[in-house]
mmCIF file of C-alpha atoms in Angstrom:
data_model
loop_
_atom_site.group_PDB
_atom_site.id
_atom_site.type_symbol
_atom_site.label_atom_id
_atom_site.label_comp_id
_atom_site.label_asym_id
_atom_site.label_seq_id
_atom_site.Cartn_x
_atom_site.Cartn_y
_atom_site.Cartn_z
ATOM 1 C CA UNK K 119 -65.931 31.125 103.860
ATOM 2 C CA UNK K 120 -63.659 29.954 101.355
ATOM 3 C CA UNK K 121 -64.230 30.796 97.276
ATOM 4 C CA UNK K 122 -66.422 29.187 94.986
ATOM 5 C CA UNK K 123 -63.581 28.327 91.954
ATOM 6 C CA UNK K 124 -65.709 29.079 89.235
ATOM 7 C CA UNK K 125 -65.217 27.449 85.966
ATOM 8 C CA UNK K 126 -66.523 29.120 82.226
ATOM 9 C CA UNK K 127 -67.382 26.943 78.973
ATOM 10 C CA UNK K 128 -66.599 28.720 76.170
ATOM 11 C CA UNK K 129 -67.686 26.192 73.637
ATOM 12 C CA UNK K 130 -70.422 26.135 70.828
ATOM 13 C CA UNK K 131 -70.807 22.759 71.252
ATOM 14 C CA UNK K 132 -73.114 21.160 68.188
ATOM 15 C CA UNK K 133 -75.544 22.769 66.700
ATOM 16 C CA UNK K 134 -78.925 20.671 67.156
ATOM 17 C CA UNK K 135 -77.306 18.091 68.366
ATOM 18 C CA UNK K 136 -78.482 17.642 72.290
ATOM 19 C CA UNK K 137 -76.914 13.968 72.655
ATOM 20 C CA UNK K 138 -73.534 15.575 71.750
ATOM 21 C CA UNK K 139 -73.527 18.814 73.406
ATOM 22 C CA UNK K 140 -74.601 17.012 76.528
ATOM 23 C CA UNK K 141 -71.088 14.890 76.203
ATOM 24 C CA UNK K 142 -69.243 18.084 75.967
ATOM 25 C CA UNK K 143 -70.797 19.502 79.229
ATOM 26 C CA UNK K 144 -70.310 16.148 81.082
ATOM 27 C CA UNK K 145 -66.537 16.192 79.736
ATOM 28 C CA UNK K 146 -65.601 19.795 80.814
ATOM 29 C CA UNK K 147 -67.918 19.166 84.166
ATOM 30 C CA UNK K 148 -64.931 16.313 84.394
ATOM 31 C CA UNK K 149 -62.152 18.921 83.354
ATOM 32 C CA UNK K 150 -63.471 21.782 86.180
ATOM 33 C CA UNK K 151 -64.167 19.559 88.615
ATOM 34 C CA UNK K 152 -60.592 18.318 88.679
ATOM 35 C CA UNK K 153 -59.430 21.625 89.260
ATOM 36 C CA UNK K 154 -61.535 22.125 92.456
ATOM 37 C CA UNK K 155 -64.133 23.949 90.635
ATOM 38 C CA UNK K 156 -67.662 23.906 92.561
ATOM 39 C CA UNK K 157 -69.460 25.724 90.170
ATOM 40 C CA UNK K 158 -69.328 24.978 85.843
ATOM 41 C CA UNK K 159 -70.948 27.917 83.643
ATOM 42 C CA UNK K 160 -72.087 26.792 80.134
ATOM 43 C CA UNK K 161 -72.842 29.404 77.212
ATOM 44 C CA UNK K 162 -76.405 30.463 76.261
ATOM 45 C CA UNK K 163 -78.580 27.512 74.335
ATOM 46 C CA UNK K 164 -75.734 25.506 74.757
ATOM 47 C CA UNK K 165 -77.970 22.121 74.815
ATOM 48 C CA UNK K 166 -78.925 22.780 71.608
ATOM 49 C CA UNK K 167 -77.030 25.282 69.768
ATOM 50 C CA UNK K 168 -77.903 28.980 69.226
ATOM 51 C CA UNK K 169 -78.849 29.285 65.210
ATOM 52 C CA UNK K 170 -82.080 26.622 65.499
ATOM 53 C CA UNK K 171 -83.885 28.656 63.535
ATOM 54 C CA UNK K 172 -87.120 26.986 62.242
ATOM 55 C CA UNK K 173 -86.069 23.733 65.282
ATOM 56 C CA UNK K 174 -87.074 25.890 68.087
ATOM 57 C CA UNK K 175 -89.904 24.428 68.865
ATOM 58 C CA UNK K 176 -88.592 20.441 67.976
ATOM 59 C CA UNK K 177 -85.503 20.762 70.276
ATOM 60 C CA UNK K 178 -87.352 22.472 72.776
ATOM 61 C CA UNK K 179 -87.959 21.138 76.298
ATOM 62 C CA UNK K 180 -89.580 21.727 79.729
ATOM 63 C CA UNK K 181 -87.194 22.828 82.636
ATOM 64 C CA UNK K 182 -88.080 19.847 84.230
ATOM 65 C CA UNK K 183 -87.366 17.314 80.969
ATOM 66 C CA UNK K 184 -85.264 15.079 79.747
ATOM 67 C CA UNK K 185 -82.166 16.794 78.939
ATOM 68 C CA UNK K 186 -82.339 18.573 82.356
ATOM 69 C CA UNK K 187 -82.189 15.207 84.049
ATOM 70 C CA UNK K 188 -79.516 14.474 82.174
ATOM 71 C CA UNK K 189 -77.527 17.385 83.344
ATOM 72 C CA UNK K 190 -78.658 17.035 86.566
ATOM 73 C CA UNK K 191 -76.880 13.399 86.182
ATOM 74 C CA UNK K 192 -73.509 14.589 85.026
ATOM 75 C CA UNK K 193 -74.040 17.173 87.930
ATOM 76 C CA UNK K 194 -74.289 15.100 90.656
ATOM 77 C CA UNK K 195 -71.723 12.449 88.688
ATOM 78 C CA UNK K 196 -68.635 14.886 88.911
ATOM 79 C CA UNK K 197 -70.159 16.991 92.053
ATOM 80 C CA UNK K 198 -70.122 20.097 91.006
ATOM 81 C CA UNK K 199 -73.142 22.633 90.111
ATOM 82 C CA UNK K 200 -73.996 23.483 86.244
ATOM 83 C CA UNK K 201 -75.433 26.463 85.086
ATOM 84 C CA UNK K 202 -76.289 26.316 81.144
ATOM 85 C CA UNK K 203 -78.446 28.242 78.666
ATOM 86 C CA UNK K 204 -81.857 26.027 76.689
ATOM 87 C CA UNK K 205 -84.804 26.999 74.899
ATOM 88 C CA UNK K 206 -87.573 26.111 77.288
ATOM 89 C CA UNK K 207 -91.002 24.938 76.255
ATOM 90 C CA UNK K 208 -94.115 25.666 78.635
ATOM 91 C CA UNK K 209 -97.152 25.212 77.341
ATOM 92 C CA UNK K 210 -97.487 27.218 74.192
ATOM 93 C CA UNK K 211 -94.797 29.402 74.558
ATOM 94 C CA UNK K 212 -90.963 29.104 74.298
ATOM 95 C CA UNK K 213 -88.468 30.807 76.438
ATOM 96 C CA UNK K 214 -84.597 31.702 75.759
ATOM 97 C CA UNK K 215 -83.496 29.983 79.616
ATOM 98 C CA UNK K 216 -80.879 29.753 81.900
ATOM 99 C CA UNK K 217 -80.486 26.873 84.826
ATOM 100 C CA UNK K 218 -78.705 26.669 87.384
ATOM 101 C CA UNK K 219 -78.303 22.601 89.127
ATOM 102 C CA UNK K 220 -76.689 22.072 91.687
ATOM 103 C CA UNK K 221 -74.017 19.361 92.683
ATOM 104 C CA UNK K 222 -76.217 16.973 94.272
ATOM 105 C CA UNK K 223 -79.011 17.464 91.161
ATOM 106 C CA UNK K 224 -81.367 19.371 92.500
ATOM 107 C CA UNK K 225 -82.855 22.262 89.910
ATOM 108 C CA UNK K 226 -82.007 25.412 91.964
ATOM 109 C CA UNK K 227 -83.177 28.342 89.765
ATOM 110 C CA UNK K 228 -84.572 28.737 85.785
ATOM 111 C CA UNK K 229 -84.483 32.061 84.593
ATOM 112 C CA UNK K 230 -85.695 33.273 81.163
ATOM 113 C CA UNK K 231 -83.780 36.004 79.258
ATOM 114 C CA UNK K 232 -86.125 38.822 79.727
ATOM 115 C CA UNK K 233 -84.239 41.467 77.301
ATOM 116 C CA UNK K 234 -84.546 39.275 73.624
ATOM 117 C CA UNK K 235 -81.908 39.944 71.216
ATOM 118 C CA UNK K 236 -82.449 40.339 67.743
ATOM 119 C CA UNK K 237 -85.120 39.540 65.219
ATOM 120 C CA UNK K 238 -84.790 35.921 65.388
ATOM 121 C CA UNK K 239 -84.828 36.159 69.226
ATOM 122 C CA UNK K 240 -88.162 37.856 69.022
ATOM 123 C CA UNK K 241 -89.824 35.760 66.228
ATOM 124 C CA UNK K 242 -89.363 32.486 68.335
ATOM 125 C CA UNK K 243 -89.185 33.273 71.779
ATOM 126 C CA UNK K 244 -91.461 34.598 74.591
ATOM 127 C CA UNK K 245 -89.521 37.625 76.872
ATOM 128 C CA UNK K 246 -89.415 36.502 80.767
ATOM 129 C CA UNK K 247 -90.642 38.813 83.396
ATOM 130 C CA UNK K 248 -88.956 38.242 86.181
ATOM 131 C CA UNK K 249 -85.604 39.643 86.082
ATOM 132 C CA UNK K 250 -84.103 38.481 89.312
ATOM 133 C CA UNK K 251 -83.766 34.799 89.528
ATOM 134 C CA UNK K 252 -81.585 33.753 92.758
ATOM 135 C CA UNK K 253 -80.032 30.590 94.577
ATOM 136 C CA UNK K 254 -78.148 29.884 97.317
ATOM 137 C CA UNK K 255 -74.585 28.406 96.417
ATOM 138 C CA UNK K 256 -71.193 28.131 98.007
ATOM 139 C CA UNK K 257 -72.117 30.292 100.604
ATOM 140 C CA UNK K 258 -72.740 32.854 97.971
ATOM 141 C CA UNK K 259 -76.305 34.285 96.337
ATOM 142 C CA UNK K 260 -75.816 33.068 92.990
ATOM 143 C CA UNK K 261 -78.324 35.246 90.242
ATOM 144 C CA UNK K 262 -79.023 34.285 86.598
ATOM 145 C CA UNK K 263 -79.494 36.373 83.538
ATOM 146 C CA UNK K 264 -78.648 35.792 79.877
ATOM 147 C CA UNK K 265 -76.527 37.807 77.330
ATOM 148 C CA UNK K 266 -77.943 40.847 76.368
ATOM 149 C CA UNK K 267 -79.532 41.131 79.792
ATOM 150 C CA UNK K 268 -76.415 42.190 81.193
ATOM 151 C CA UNK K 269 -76.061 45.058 78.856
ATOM 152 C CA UNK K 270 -79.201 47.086 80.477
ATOM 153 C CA UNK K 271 -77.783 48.647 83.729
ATOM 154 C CA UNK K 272 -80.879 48.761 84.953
ATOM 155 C CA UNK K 273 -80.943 44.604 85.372
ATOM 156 C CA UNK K 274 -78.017 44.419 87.133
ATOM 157 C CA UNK K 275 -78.221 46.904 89.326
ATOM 158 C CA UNK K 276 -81.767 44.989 90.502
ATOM 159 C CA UNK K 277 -79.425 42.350 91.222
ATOM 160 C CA UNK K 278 -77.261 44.188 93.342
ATOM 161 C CA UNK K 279 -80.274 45.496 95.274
ATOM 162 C CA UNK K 280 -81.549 42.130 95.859
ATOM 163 C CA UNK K 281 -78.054 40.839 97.124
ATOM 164 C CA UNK K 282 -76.482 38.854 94.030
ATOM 165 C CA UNK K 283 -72.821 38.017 95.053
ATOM 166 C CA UNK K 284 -72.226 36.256 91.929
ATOM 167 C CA UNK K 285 -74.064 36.973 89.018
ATOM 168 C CA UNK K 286 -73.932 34.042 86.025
ATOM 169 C CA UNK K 287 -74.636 34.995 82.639
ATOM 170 C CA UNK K 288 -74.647 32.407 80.180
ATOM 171 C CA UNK K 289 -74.039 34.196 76.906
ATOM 172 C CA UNK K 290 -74.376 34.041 72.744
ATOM 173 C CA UNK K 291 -72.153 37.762 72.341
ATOM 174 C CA UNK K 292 -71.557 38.012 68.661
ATOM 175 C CA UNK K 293 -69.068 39.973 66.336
ATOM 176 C CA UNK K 294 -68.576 43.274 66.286
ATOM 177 C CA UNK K 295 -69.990 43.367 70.036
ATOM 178 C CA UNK K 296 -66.069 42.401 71.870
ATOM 179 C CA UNK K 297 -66.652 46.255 73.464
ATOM 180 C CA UNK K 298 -69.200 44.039 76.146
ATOM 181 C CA UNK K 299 -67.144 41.473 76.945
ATOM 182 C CA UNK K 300 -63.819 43.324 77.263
ATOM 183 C CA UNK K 301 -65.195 46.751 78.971
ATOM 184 C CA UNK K 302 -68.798 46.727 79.705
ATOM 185 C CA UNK K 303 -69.166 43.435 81.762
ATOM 186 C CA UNK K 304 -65.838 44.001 83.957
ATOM 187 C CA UNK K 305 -67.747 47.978 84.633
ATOM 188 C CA UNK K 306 -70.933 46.287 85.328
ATOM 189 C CA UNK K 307 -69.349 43.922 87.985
ATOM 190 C CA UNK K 308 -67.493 47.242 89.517
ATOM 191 C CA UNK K 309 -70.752 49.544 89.452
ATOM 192 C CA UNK K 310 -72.923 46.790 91.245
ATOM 193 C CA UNK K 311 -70.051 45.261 93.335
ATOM 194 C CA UNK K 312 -70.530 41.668 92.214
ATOM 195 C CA UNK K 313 -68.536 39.054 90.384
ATOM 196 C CA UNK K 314 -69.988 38.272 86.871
ATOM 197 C CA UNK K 315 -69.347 34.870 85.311
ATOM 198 C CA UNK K 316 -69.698 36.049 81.087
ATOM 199 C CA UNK K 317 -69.508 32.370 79.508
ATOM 200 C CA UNK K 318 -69.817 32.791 75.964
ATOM 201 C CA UNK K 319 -70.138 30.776 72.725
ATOM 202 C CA UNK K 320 -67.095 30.697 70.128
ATOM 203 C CA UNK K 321 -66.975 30.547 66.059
ATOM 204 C CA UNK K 322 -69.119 30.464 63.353
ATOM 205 C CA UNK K 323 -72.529 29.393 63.322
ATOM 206 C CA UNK K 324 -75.457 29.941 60.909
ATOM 207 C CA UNK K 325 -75.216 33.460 60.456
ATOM 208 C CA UNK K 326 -73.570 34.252 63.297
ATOM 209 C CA UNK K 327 -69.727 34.402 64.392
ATOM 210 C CA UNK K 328 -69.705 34.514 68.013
ATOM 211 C CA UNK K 329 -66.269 36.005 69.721
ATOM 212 C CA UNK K 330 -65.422 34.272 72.878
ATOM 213 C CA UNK K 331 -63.715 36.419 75.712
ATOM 214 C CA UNK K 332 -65.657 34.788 78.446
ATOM 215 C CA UNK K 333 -64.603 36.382 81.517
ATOM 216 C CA UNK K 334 -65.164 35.977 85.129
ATOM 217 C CA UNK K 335 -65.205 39.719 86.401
ATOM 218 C CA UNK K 336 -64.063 40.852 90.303
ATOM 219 C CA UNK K 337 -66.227 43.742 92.478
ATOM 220 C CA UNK K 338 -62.460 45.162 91.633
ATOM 221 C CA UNK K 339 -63.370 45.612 87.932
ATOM 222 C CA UNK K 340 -60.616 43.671 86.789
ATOM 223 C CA UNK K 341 -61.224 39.818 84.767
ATOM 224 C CA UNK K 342 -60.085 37.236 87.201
ATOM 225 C CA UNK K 343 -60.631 34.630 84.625
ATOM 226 C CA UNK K 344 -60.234 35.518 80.852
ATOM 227 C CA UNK K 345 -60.953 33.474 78.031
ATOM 228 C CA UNK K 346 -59.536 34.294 74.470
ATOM 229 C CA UNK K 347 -61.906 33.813 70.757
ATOM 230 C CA UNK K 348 -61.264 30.106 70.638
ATOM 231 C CA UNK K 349 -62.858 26.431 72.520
ATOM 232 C CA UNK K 350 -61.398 26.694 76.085
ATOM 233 C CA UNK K 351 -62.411 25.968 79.996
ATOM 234 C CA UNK K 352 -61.536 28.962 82.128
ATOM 235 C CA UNK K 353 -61.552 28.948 85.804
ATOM 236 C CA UNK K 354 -61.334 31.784 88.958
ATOM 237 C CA UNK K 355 -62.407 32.447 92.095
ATOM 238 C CA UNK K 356 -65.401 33.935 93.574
ATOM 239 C CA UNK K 357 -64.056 35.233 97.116
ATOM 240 C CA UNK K 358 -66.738 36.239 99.246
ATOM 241 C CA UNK K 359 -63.842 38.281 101.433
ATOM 242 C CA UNK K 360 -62.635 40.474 98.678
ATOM 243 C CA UNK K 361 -66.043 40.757 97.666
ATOM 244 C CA UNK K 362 -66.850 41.990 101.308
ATOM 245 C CA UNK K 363 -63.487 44.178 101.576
ATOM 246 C CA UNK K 364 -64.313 45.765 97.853
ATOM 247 C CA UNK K 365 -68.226 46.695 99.100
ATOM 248 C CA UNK K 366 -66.544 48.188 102.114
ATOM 249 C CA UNK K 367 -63.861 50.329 100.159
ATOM 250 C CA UNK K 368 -66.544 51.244 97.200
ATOM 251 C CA UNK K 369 -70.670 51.914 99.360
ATOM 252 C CA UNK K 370 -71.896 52.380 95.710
ATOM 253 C CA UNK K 371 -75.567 51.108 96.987
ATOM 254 C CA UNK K 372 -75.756 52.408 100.524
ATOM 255 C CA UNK K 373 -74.803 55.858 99.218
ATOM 256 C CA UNK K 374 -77.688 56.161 95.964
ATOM 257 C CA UNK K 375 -80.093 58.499 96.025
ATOM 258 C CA UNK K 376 -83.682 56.465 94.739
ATOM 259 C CA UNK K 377 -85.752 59.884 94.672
ATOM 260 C CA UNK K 378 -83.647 61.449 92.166
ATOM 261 C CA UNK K 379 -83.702 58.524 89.769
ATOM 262 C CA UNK K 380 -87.726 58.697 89.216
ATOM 263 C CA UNK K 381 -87.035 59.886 85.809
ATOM 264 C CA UNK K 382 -85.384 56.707 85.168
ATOM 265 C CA UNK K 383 -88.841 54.620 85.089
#
């Protein structure tokens, strides 16, 4: 099975501004796809930017909307799957979201950030319950979570359980926080024996600076694809056989003990 080249956005795109954010995804879709990328990771609320306070609920849309269909579009236009971060609208509520389309359009997963961030997080948004979210992709079991989910062991350990090869976290990591990006996401990927595709957003926005470092992180614990603070499309490979040779070397899972962790929930 060969890899799934695996391409990460680091971009803040414009905030509020769907029309134009969409043009940045289709142009980088362009960019990765070139390389031999299957597989494009955007940053969390990319569609619409991140600091929409008070616009939440205007720029918000169903999974199934218009701006999905238009990703879907550029998907299927430079054939190669998207995975980006929106705020979702069903019904009443609002969701911080993650989906995952593939190359020939089809809406493959939407997960919503279970683990909210922050007091504007948790004014305008509505915390998911299910925290593993999986597709089938490249040969590979592709998961979704968002940001701070990543930083609860706990969540991506589930993953792990469950079978997640590749885990894509589309991601809104702010200043002073670097420690997560450079350390904790490269140990999480180790611990679990996964890859972990960390696509952040970059810059100043609102009042937020957000610090880049996207990083696609090996079962080895190492970044096989690192980005640095500023606007930049990184790629690397998802190998299934290192993945299988690293599981082999490091039986993390098959060697836990459950019934001494019952203090743990």
């Amino acid at each position: 099975m060969p890899p799934l080249r695996t391409a990460l956005l680091q971009s803040s795109g414009q905030l509020g501004d769907v029309a134009a954010n969409l043009k940045v995804l289709d142009g980088a879709a362009a960019r990765a796809a070139a390389t031999g990328a299957g597989l494009l990771v955007a940053p969390e609320m990319f569609l619409t930017g991140y600091a929409i306070d008070g616009d939440v609920q205007r720029l918000a849309e169903p999974a199934d909307g218009d701006a999905a269909d238009a990703v879907a579009e550029i998907a299927a236009r430079h054939g190669i799957a998207l995975a980006y971060g929106y705020p979702e609208r069903d019904g009443e509520a609002v969701y911080n979201s993650a989906q995952l389309i593939g190359p020939d359009a089809t809406r493959l997963a939407n997960y919503r950030k279970t683990h909210l961030y922050g007091d504007f997080e948790q004014k305008w948004f509505t915390p998911g319950d299910r925290p593993v979210v999986q597709a089938e992709l490249g040969g590979l079991r592709v998961g979704l979570m968002i940001c701070y989910d990543v930083e609860f062991p706990e969540n991506v350990r589930a993953h792990a359980l469950a079978g997640t090869d590749l885990l894509l976290v589309p991601t809104a990591l702010m200043h002073p926080a670097q420690v997560v990006a450079r350390a904790v996401v490269p140990v999480r990927a180790f611990e679990n024996q996964l890859y972990i595709a960390y696509a952040n957003r970059t810059g100043p926005e609102g009042a937020f600076e957000f610090v880049g470092l996207s990083a696609l992180a090996g079962p080895d614990g190492t970044a096989r694809a690192r980005a640095g603070h500023g606007e930049e499309l990184v790629t690397g490979d998802a190998d299934p056989e290192l993945l299988r040779r690293s599981r082999a070397e490091n039986p993390y899972l098959q060697d836990r003990r459950p019934a001494l962790y019952a203090s743990l929930v």
